[in-house]
PDB file of C-alpha atoms in Angstrom:
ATOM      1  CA  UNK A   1     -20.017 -24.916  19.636  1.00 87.00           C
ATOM      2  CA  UNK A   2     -18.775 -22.436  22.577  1.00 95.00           C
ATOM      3  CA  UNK A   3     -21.458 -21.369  25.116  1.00 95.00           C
ATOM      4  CA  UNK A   4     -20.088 -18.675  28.076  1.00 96.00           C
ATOM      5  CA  UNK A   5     -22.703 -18.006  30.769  1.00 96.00           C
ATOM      6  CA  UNK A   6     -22.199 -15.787  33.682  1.00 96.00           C
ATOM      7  CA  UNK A   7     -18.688 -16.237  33.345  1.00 96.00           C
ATOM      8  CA  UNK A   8     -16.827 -14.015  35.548  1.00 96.00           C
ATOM      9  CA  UNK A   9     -12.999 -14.295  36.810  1.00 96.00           C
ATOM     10  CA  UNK A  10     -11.271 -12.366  40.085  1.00 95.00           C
ATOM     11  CA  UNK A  11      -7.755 -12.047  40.652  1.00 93.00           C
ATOM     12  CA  UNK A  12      -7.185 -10.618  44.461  1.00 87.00           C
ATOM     13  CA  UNK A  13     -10.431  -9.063  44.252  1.00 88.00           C
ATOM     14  CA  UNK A  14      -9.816  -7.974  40.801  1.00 91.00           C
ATOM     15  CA  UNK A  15     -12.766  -8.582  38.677  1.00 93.00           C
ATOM     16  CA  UNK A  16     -11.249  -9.461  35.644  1.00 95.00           C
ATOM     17  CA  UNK A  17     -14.444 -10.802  33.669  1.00 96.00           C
ATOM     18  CA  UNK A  18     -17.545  -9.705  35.061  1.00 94.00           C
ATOM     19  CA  UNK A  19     -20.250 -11.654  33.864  1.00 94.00           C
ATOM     20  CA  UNK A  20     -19.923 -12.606  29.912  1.00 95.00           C
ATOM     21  CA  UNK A  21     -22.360 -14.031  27.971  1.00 95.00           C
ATOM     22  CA  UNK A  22     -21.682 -15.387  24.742  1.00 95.00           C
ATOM     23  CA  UNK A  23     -22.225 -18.126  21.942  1.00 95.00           C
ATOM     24  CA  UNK A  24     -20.232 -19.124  19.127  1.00 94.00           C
ATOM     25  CA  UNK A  25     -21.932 -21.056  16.364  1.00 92.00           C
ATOM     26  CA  UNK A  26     -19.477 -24.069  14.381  1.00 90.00           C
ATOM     27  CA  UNK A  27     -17.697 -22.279  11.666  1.00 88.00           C
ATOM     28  CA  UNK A  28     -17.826 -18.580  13.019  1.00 91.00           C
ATOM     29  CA  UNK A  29     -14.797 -16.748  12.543  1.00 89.00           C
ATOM     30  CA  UNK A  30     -14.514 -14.103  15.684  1.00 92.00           C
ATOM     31  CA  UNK A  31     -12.500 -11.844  16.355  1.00 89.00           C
ATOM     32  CA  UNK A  32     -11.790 -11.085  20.069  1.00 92.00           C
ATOM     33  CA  UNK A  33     -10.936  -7.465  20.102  1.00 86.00           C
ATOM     34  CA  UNK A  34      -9.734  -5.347  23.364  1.00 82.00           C
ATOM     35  CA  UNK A  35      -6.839  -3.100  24.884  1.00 79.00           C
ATOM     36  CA  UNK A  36      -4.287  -4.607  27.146  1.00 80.00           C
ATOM     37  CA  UNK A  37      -6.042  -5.344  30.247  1.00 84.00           C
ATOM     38  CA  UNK A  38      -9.809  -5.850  28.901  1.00 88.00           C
ATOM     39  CA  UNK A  39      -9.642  -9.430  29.292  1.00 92.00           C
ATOM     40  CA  UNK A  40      -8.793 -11.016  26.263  1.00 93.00           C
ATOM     41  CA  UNK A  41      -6.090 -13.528  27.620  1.00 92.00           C
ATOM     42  CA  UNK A  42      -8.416 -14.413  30.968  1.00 95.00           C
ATOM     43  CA  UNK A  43     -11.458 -15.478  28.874  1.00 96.00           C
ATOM     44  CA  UNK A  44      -8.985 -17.419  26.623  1.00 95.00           C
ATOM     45  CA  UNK A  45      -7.470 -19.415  29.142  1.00 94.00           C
ATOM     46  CA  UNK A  46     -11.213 -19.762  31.024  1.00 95.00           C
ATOM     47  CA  UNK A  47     -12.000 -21.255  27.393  1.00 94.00           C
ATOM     48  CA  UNK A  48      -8.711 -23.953  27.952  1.00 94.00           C
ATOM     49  CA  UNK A  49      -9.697 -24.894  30.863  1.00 93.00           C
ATOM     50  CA  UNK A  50      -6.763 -23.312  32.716  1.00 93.00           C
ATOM     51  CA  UNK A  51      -8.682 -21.663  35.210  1.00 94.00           C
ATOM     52  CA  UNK A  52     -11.756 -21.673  38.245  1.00 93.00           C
ATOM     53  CA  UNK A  53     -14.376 -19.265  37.512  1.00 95.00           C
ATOM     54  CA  UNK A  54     -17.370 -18.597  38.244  1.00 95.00           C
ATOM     55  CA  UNK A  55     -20.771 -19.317  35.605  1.00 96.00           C
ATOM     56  CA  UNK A  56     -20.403 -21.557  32.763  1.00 96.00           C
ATOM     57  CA  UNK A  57     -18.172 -22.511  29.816  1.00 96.00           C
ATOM     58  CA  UNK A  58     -18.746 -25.459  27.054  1.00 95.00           C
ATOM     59  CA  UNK A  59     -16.581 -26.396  24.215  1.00 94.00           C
ATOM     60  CA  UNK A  60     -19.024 -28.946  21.976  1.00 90.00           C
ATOM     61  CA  UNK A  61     -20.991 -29.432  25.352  1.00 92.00           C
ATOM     62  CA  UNK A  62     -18.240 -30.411  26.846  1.00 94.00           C
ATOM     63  CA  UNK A  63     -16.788 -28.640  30.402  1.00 94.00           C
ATOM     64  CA  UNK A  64     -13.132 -27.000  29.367  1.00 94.00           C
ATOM     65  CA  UNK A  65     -12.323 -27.226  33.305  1.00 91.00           C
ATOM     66  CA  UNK A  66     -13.394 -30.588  33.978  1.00 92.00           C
ATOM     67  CA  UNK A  67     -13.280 -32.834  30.913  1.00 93.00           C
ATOM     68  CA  UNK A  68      -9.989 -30.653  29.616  1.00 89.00           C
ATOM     69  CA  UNK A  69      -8.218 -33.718  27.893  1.00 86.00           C
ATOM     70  CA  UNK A  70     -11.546 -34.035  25.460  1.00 88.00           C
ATOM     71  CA  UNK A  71     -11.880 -30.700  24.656  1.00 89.00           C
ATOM     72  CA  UNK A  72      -8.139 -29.750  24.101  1.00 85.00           C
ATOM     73  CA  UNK A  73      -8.230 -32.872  21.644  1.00 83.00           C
ATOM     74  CA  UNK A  74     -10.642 -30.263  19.428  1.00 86.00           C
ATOM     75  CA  UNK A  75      -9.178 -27.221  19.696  1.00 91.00           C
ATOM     76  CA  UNK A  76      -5.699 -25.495  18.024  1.00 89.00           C
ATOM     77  CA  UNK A  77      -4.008 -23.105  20.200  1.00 92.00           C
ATOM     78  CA  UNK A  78      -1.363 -20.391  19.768  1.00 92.00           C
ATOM     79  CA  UNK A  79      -0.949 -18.766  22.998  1.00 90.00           C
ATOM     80  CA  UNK A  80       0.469 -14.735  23.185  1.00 84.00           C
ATOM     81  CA  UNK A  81       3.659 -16.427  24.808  1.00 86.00           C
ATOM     82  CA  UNK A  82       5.045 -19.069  24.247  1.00 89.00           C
ATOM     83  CA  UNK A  83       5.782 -22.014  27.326  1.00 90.00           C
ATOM     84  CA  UNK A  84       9.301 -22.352  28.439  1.00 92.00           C
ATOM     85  CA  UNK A  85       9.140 -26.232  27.392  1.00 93.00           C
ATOM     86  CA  UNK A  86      12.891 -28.011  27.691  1.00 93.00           C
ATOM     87  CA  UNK A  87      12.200 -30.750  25.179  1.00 94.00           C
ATOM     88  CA  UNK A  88      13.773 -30.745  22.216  1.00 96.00           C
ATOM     89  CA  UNK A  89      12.061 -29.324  18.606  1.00 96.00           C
ATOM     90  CA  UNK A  90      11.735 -32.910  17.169  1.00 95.00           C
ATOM     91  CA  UNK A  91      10.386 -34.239  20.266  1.00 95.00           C
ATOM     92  CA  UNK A  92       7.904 -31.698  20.666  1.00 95.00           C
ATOM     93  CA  UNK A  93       6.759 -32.023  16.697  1.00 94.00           C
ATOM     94  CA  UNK A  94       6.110 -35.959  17.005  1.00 93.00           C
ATOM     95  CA  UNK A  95       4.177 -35.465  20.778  1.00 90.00           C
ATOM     96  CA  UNK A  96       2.129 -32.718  19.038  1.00 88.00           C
ATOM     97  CA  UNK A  97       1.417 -34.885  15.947  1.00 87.00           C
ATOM     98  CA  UNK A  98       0.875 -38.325  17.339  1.00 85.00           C
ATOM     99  CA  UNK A  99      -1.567 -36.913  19.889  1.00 78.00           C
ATOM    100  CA  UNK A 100      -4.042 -35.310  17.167  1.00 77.00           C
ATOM    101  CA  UNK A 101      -3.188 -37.845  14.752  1.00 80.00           C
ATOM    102  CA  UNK A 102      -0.954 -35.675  11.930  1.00 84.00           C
ATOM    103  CA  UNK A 103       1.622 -36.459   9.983  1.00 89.00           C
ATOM    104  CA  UNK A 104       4.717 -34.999  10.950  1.00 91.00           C
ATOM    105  CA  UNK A 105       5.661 -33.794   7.958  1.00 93.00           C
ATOM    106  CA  UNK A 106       2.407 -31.791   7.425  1.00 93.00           C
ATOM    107  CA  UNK A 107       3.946 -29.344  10.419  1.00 94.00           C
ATOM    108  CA  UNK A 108       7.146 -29.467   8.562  1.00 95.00           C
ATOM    109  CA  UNK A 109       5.436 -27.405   5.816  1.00 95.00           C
ATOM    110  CA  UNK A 110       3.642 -25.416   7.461  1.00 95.00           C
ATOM    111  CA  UNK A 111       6.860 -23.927   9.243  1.00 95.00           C
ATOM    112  CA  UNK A 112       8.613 -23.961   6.128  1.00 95.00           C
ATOM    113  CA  UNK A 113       5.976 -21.754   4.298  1.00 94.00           C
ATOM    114  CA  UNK A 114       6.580 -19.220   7.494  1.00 94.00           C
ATOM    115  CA  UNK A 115      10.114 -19.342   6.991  1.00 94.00           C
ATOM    116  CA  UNK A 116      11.334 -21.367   9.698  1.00 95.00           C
ATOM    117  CA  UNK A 117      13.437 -24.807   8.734  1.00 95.00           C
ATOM    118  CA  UNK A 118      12.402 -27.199  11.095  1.00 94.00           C
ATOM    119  CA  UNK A 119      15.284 -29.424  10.054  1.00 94.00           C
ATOM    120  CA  UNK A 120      18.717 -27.774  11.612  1.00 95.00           C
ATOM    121  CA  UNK A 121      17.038 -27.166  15.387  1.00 96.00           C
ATOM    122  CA  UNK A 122      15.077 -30.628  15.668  1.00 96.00           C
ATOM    123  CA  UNK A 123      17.755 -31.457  18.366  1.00 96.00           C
ATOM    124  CA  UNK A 124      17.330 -27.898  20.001  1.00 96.00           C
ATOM    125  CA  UNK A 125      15.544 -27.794  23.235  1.00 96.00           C
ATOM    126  CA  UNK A 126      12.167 -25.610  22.070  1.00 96.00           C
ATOM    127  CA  UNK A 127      13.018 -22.907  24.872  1.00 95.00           C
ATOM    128  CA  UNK A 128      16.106 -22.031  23.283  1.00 95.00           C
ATOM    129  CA  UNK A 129      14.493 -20.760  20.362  1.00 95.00           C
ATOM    130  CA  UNK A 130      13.747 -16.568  19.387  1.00 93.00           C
ATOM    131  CA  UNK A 131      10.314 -15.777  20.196  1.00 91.00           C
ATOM    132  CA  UNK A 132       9.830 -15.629  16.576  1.00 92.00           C
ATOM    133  CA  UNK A 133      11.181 -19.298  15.924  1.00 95.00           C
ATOM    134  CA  UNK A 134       8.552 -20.077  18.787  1.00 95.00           C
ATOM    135  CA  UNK A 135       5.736 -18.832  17.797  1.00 94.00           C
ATOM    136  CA  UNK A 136       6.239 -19.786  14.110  1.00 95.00           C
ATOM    137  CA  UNK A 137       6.951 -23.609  15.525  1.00 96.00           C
ATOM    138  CA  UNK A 138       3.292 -23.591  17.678  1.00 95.00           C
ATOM    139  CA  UNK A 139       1.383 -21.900  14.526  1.00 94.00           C
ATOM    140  CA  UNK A 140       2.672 -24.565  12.257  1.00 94.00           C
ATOM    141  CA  UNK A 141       1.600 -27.303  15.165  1.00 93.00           C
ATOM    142  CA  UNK A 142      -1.747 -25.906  15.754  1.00 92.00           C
ATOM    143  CA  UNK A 143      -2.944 -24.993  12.221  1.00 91.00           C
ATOM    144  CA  UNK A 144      -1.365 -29.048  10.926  1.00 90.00           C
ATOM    145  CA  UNK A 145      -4.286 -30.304  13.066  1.00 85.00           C
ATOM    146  CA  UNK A 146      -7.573 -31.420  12.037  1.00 83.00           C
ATOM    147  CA  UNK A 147      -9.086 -29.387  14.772  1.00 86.00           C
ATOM    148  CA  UNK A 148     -12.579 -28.133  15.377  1.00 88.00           C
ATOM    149  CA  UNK A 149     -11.690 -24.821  16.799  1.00 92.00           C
ATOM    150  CA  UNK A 150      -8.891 -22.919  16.444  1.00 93.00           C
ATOM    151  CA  UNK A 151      -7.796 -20.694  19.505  1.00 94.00           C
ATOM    152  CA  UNK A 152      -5.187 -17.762  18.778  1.00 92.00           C
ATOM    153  CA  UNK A 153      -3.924 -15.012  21.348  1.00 91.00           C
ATOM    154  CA  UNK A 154      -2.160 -12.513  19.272  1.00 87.00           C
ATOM    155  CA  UNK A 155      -1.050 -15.060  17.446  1.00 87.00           C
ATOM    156  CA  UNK A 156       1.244 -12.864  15.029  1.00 83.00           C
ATOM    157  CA  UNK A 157       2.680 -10.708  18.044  1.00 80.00           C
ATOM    158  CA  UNK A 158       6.430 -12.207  17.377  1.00 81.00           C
ATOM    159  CA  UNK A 159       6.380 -12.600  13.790  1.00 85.00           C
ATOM    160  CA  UNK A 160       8.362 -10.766  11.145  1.00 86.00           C
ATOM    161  CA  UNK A 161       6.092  -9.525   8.838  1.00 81.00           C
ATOM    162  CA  UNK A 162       6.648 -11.299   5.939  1.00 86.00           C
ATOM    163  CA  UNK A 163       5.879 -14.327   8.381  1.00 88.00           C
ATOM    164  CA  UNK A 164       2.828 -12.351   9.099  1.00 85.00           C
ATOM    165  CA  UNK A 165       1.888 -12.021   5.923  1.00 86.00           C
ATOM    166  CA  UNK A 166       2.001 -15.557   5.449  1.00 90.00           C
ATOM    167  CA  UNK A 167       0.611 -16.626   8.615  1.00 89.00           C
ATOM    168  CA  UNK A 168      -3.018 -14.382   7.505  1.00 85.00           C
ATOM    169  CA  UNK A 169      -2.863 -16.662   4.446  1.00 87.00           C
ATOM    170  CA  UNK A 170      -2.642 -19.630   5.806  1.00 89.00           C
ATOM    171  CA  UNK A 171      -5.540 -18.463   8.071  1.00 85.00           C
ATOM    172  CA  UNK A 172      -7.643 -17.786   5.168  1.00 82.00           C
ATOM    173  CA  UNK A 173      -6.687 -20.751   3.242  1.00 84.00           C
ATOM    174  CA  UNK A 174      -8.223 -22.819   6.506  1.00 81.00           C
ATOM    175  CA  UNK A 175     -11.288 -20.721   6.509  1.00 75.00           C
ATOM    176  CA  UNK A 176     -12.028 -21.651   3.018  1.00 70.00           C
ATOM    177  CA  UNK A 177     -11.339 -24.938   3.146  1.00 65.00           C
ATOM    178  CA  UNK A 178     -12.627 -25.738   6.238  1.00 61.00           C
ATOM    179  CA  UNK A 179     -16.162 -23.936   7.127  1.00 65.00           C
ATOM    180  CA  UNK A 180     -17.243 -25.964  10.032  1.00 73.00           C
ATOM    181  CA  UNK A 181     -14.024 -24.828  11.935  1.00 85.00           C
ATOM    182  CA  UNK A 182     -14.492 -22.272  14.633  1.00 92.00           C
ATOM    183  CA  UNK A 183     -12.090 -19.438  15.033  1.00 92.00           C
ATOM    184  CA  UNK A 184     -11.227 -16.964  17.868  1.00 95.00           C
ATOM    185  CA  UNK A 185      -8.533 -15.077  17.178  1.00 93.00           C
ATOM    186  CA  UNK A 186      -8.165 -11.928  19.796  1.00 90.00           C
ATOM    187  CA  UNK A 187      -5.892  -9.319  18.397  1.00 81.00           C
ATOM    188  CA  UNK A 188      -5.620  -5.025  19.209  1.00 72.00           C
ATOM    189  CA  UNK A 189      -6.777  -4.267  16.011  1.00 67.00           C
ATOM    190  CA  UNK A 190      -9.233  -5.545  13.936  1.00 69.00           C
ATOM    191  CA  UNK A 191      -7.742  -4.625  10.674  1.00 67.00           C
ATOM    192  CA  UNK A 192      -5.180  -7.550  10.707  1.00 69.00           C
ATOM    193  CA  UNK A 193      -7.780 -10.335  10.737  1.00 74.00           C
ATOM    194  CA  UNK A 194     -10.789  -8.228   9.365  1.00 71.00           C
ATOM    195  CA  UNK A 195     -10.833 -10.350   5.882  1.00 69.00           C
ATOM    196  CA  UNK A 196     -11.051 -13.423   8.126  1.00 77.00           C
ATOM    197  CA  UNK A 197     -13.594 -12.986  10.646  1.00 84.00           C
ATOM    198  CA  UNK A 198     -17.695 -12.732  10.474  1.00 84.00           C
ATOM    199  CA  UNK A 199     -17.798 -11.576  13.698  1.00 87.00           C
ATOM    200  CA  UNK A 200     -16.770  -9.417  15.683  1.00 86.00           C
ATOM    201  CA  UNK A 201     -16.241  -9.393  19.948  1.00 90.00           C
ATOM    202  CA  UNK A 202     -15.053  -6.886  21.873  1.00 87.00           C
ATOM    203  CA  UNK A 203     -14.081  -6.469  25.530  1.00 89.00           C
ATOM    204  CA  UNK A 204     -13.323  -3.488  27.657  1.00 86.00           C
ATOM    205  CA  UNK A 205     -12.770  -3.544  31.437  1.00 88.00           C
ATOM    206  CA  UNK A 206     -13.959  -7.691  31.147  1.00 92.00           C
ATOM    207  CA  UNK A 207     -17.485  -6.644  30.037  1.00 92.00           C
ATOM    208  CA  UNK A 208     -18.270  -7.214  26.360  1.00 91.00           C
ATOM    209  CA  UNK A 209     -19.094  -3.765  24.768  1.00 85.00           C
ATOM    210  CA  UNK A 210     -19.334  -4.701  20.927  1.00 83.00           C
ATOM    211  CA  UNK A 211     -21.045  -8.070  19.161  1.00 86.00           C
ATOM    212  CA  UNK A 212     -21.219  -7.359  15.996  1.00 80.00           C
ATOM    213  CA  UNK A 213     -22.315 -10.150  13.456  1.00 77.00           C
ATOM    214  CA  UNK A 214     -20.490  -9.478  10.250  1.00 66.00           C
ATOM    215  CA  UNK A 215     -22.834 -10.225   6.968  1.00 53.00           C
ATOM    216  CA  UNK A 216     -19.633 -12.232   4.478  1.00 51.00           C
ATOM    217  CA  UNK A 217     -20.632  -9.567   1.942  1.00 44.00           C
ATOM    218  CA  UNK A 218     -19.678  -6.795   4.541  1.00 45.00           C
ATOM    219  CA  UNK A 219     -16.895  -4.538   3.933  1.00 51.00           C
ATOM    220  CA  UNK A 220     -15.309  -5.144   6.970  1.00 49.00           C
ATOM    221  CA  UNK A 221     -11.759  -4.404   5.799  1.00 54.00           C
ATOM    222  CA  UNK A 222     -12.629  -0.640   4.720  1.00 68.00           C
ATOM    223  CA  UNK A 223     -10.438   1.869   6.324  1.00 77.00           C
ATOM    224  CA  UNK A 224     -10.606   5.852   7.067  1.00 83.00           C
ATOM    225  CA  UNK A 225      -8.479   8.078   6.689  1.00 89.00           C
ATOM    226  CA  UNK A 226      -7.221  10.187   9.874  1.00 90.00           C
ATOM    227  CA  UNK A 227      -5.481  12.943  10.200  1.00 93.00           C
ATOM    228  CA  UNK A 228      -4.333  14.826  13.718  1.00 94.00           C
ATOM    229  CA  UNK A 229      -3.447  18.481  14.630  1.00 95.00           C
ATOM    230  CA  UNK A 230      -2.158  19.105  18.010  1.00 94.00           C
ATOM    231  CA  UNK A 231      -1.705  22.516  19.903  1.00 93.00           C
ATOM    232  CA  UNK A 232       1.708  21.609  20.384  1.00 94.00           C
ATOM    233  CA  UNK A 233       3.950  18.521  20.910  1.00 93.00           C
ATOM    234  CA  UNK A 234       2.712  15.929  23.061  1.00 93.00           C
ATOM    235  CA  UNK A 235       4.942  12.805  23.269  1.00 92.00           C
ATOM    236  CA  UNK A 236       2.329  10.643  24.870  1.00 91.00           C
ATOM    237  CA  UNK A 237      -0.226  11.135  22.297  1.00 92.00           C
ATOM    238  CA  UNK A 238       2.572  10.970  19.533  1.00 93.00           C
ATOM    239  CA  UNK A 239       3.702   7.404  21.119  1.00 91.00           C
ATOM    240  CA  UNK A 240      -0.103   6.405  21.018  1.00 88.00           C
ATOM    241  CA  UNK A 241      -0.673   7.453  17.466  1.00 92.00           C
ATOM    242  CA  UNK A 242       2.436   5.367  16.550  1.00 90.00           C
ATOM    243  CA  UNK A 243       0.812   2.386  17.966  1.00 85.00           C
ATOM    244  CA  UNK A 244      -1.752   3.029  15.622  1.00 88.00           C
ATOM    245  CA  UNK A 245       0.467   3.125  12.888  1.00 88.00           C
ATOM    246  CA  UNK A 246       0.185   6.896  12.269  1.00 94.00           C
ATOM    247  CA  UNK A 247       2.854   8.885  10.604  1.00 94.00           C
ATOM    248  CA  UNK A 248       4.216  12.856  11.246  1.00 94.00           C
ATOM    249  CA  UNK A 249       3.187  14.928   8.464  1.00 94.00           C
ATOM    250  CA  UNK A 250       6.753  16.154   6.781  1.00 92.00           C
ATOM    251  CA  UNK A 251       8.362  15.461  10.082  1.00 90.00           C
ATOM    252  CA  UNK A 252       5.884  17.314  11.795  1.00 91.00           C
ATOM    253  CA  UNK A 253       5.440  16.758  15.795  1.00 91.00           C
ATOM    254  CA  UNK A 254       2.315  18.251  15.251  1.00 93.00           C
ATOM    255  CA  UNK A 255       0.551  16.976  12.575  1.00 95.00           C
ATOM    256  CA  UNK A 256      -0.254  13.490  12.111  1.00 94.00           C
ATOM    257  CA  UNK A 257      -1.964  10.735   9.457  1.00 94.00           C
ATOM    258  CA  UNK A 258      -2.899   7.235   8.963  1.00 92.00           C
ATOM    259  CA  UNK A 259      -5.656   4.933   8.591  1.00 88.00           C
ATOM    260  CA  UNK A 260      -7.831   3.350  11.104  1.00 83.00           C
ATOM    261  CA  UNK A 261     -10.045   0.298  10.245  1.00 76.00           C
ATOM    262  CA  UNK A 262     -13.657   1.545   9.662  1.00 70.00           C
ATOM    263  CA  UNK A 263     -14.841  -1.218  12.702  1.00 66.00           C
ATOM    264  CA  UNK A 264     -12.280   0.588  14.815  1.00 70.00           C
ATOM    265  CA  UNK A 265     -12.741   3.703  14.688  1.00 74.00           C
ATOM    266  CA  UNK A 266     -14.343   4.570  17.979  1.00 70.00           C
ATOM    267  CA  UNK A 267     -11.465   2.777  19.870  1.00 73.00           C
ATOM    268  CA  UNK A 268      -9.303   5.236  18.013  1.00 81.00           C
ATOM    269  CA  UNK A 269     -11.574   8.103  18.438  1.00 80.00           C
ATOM    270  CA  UNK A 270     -11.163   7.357  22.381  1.00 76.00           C
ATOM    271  CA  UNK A 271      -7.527   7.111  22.663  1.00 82.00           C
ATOM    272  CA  UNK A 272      -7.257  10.448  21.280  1.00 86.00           C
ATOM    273  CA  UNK A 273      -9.650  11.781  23.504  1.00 82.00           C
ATOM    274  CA  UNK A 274      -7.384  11.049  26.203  1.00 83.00           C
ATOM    275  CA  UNK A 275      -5.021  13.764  24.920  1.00 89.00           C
ATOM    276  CA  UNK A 276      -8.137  16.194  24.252  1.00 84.00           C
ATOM    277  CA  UNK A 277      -6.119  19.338  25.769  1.00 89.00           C
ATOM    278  CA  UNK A 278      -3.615  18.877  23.078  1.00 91.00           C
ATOM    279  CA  UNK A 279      -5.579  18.021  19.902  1.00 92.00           C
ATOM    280  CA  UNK A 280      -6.878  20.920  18.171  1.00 92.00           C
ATOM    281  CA  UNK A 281      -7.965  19.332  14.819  1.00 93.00           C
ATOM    282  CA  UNK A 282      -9.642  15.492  14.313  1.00 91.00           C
ATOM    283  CA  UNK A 283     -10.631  13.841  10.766  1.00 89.00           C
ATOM    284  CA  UNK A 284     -11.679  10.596   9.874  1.00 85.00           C
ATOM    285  CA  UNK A 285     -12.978   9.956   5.971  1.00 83.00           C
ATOM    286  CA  UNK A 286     -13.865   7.129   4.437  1.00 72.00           C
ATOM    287  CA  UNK A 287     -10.936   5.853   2.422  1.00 60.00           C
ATOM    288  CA  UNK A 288     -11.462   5.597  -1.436  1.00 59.00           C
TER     289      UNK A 288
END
């Protein structure tokens, strides 16, 4: 379904992807892991045909570059931010719908379920909506299409999380029901779409360091649990721990804990090692 040969991407002598190669098979369900900067975002929009590169990238065989209004005809996409378009909600809905064939009211739904009511801002030009009125507009729009792959960056970034919450439903609700749909969902951390995916891709400095093939029997969603000393208060290392969802220990600014997906724990392992001066005690068991 996707093929990426040789594919490689400078920005002012930036090498932002440097020389990917990867396949997708019809129905995989990938996750496209990385840090800010790895490259998610750049392979993404080399994928929608957004951008010159150089080596190769198919959709279904077809060129995302150069045949662009075929392959975006296949493919659902929620992008990390959301395009400053003028026209108004209801406009927007019908263009979206009568171009892959939906019924209108099938998007209605599906931003109803994540808590937005279409109805009140259908005269509302789209870029005067909250981010989180956005992005729960263009999940509704891409997941109401037939489409055979489905394209997310971060899609959930903007969402409360009860719309969160919902949003990872609906995603599993398409997996099951559709299995020849092809997913790439990048995300930081695996643990939000780890009982979606059966694979798992991740980039660091636009190389791909991890391609893991998840067996659908696979634990994937097992966590450890961590725990952090420090030598003394570091606010750096306390910010990054936050990030990662880790908590002070009775207030503590020395003592952390949390729990780190088990397919992450190396990234996590790393960013502490960053702060290896001011750590003095590191744990990470397997959750029961």
């Amino acid at each position: 379904m996707i093929r990426i040969q040789g594919l490689a991407k400078t920005f002012r002598r930036a090498r932002v992807l440097d020389g990917i190669d990867v396949e997708i098979d019809s129905g995989e369900r990938v996750a496209l892991i990385g840090s800010n900067g790895a490259g998610k975002t750049t392979l993404i929009r080399c994928l929608l045909g957004e951008y010159t590169h150089d080596g190769t990238v198919t959709i279904g065989g077809l060129d995302p570059h150069r045949q662009r209004t075929q392959v975006l005809g296949r493919v659902g996409f929620v992008p990390q931010l959301p395009p400053p378009l003028k026209m108004p909600v209801g406009t927007l809905i019908d263009f979206a719908a009568a171009l892959c064939g939906t019924p209108r009211e099938r998007v209605h739904e599906l931003a109803d379920r994540l808590g937005l009511d279409v109805k009140p801002i259908l005269s509302r030009p789209f870029v005067k909506l909250s981010g989180g009125m956005k992005q729960k507009l263009l999940i509704a729009i891409a997941l109401g299409r037939d489409a055979d792959v489905l394209v997310m960056d971060e899609p959930a970034a903007n969402l409360d999380p009860a719309a969160r919450k919902i949003f990872f439903e609906l995603l599993a609700e398409r997996a099951d029901a559709t299995r020849g749909t092809t997913m790439l969902i990048s995300s930081h951390r695996i643990n939000e779409v780890s009982a979606l995916v059966n694979r798992v891709i991740e980039l660091d400095l636009g190389k791909v360091v991890l391609d893991d093939r998840i067996a659908e029997q696979a634990d994937l969603g097992s966590a450890c649990a961590g725990r952090i000393v420090c030598r003394y208060p570091e606010p750096a290392l306390a910010k990054a721990l936050a990030q990662w969802n880790f908590r002070p220990v009775n207030g503590s600014e020395i003592e952390w804990e949390g729990e780190v997906a088990a397919p992450d724990r190396l990234r996590f392992l790393g960013t502490v090692s960053r702060y290896v001066s001011a750590v003095k005690h590191v744990s990470l068991e397997e959750a029961p």
